[in-house]
Amino acid sequence: MDVLLRPARATEAGTLTDLALRSKAHWGYDAEFLEACRGELTVAGNEVTVRRATVADRDGHILGFTTLEGKPPRVCCESGSWS
């Protein structure tokens, strides 16, 4: 059973949100705290690409995910700058 790392799909936003909330709950936080975190832990469909969400997928089941905030770095290489 291999785990595939792949870009998340916008249609998986609800699944990612549920997973984020369950993961936070694992640490014993009470319902009031979890509800206060809901907005921050919610992944909207239109954010999946912008936040560069990646999922760990095994046989069609999402095991985990990560997001990468901010813009990717720009790399500029000038001719002859490598030695």
Tab-separated table of C-alpha atoms in Angstrom:
chain	number	residue	atom	x	y	z
A	1	MET	CA	0.000	0.000	0.000
A	2	ASP	CA	1.893	2.971	-1.303
A	3	VAL	CA	1.145	6.528	-0.271
A	4	LEU	CA	0.840	9.031	-3.095
A	5	LEU	CA	1.635	12.711	-2.527
A	6	ARG	CA	-0.439	14.755	-4.932
A	7	PRO	CA	-1.995	18.189	-5.293
A	8	ALA	CA	-5.286	18.499	-3.444
A	9	ARG	CA	-8.470	19.084	-5.423
A	10	ALA	CA	-10.902	21.910	-4.711
A	11	THR	CA	-13.632	19.291	-4.270
A	12	GLU	CA	-11.674	17.869	-1.297
A	13	ALA	CA	-11.800	21.103	0.732
A	14	GLY	CA	-14.491	19.755	3.064
A	15	THR	CA	-12.513	16.578	3.688
A	16	LEU	CA	-9.388	18.619	4.447
A	17	THR	CA	-11.323	20.843	6.852
A	18	ASP	CA	-12.756	17.807	8.665
A	19	LEU	CA	-9.294	16.280	8.915
A	20	ALA	CA	-7.804	19.516	10.281
A	21	LEU	CA	-10.509	19.731	12.951
A	22	ARG	CA	-10.159	16.041	13.922
A	23	SER	CA	-6.399	16.436	14.127
A	24	LYS	CA	-6.720	19.438	16.445
A	25	ALA	CA	-9.302	17.580	18.569
A	26	HIS	CA	-6.859	14.689	18.999
A	27	TRP	CA	-4.849	16.862	21.394
A	28	GLY	CA	-7.725	17.085	23.871
A	29	TYR	CA	-8.969	20.603	23.167
A	30	ASP	CA	-12.523	21.261	24.322
A	31	ALA	CA	-15.440	21.926	21.983
A	32	GLU	CA	-15.412	25.658	22.689
A	33	PHE	CA	-11.765	25.985	21.668
A	34	LEU	CA	-12.270	23.866	18.562
A	35	GLU	CA	-15.217	26.009	17.513
A	36	ALA	CA	-13.048	29.120	17.993
A	37	CYS	CA	-10.439	27.555	15.675
A	38	ARG	CA	-12.933	26.482	13.006
A	39	GLY	CA	-12.442	29.540	10.790
A	40	GLU	CA	-8.672	29.239	10.837
A	41	LEU	CA	-8.777	25.500	10.145
A	42	THR	CA	-11.356	25.711	7.356
A	43	VAL	CA	-10.009	25.045	3.872
A	44	ALA	CA	-12.183	26.632	1.166
A	45	GLY	CA	-12.294	25.124	-2.306
A	46	ASN	CA	-10.921	28.296	-3.869
A	47	GLU	CA	-7.935	28.232	-1.485
A	48	VAL	CA	-6.668	24.763	-2.372
A	49	THR	CA	-4.607	25.930	-5.345
A	50	VAL	CA	-3.590	29.287	-3.866
A	51	ARG	CA	-2.348	27.611	-0.667
A	52	ARG	CA	-0.659	24.859	-2.709
A	53	ALA	CA	-2.359	22.108	-0.720
A	54	THR	CA	-0.837	18.648	-1.055
A	55	VAL	CA	-2.431	15.455	0.221
A	56	ALA	CA	-1.088	12.068	1.238
A	57	ASP	CA	-3.430	9.633	-0.511
A	58	ARG	CA	-3.594	5.867	-0.078
A	59	ASP	CA	-6.058	4.023	-2.260
A	60	GLY	CA	-8.276	7.098	-2.630
A	61	HIS	CA	-8.285	7.931	1.096
A	62	ILE	CA	-6.652	11.139	2.329
A	63	LEU	CA	-4.340	10.345	5.232
A	64	GLY	CA	-3.032	13.865	5.749
A	65	PHE	CA	-2.351	17.164	4.052
A	66	THR	CA	-0.178	20.226	4.121
A	67	THR	CA	-0.370	23.725	2.689
A	68	LEU	CA	2.368	26.092	1.680
A	69	GLU	CA	1.579	29.757	2.190
A	70	GLY	CA	2.992	32.663	0.230
A	71	LYS	CA	4.293	33.019	-3.253
A	72	PRO	CA	6.968	30.667	-4.580
A	73	PRO	CA	10.437	32.215	-4.665
A	74	ARG	CA	11.681	33.648	-7.907
A	75	VAL	CA	15.033	32.334	-8.999
A	76	CYS	CA	17.132	34.217	-11.464
A	77	CYS	CA	20.313	32.796	-12.867
A	78	GLU	CA	22.540	35.016	-14.919
A	79	SER	CA	24.618	33.505	-17.658
A	80	GLY	CA	28.098	32.661	-16.426
A	81	SER	CA	27.228	32.976	-12.736
A	82	TRP	CA	27.849	29.293	-12.087
A	83	SER	CA	31.389	28.169	-11.473
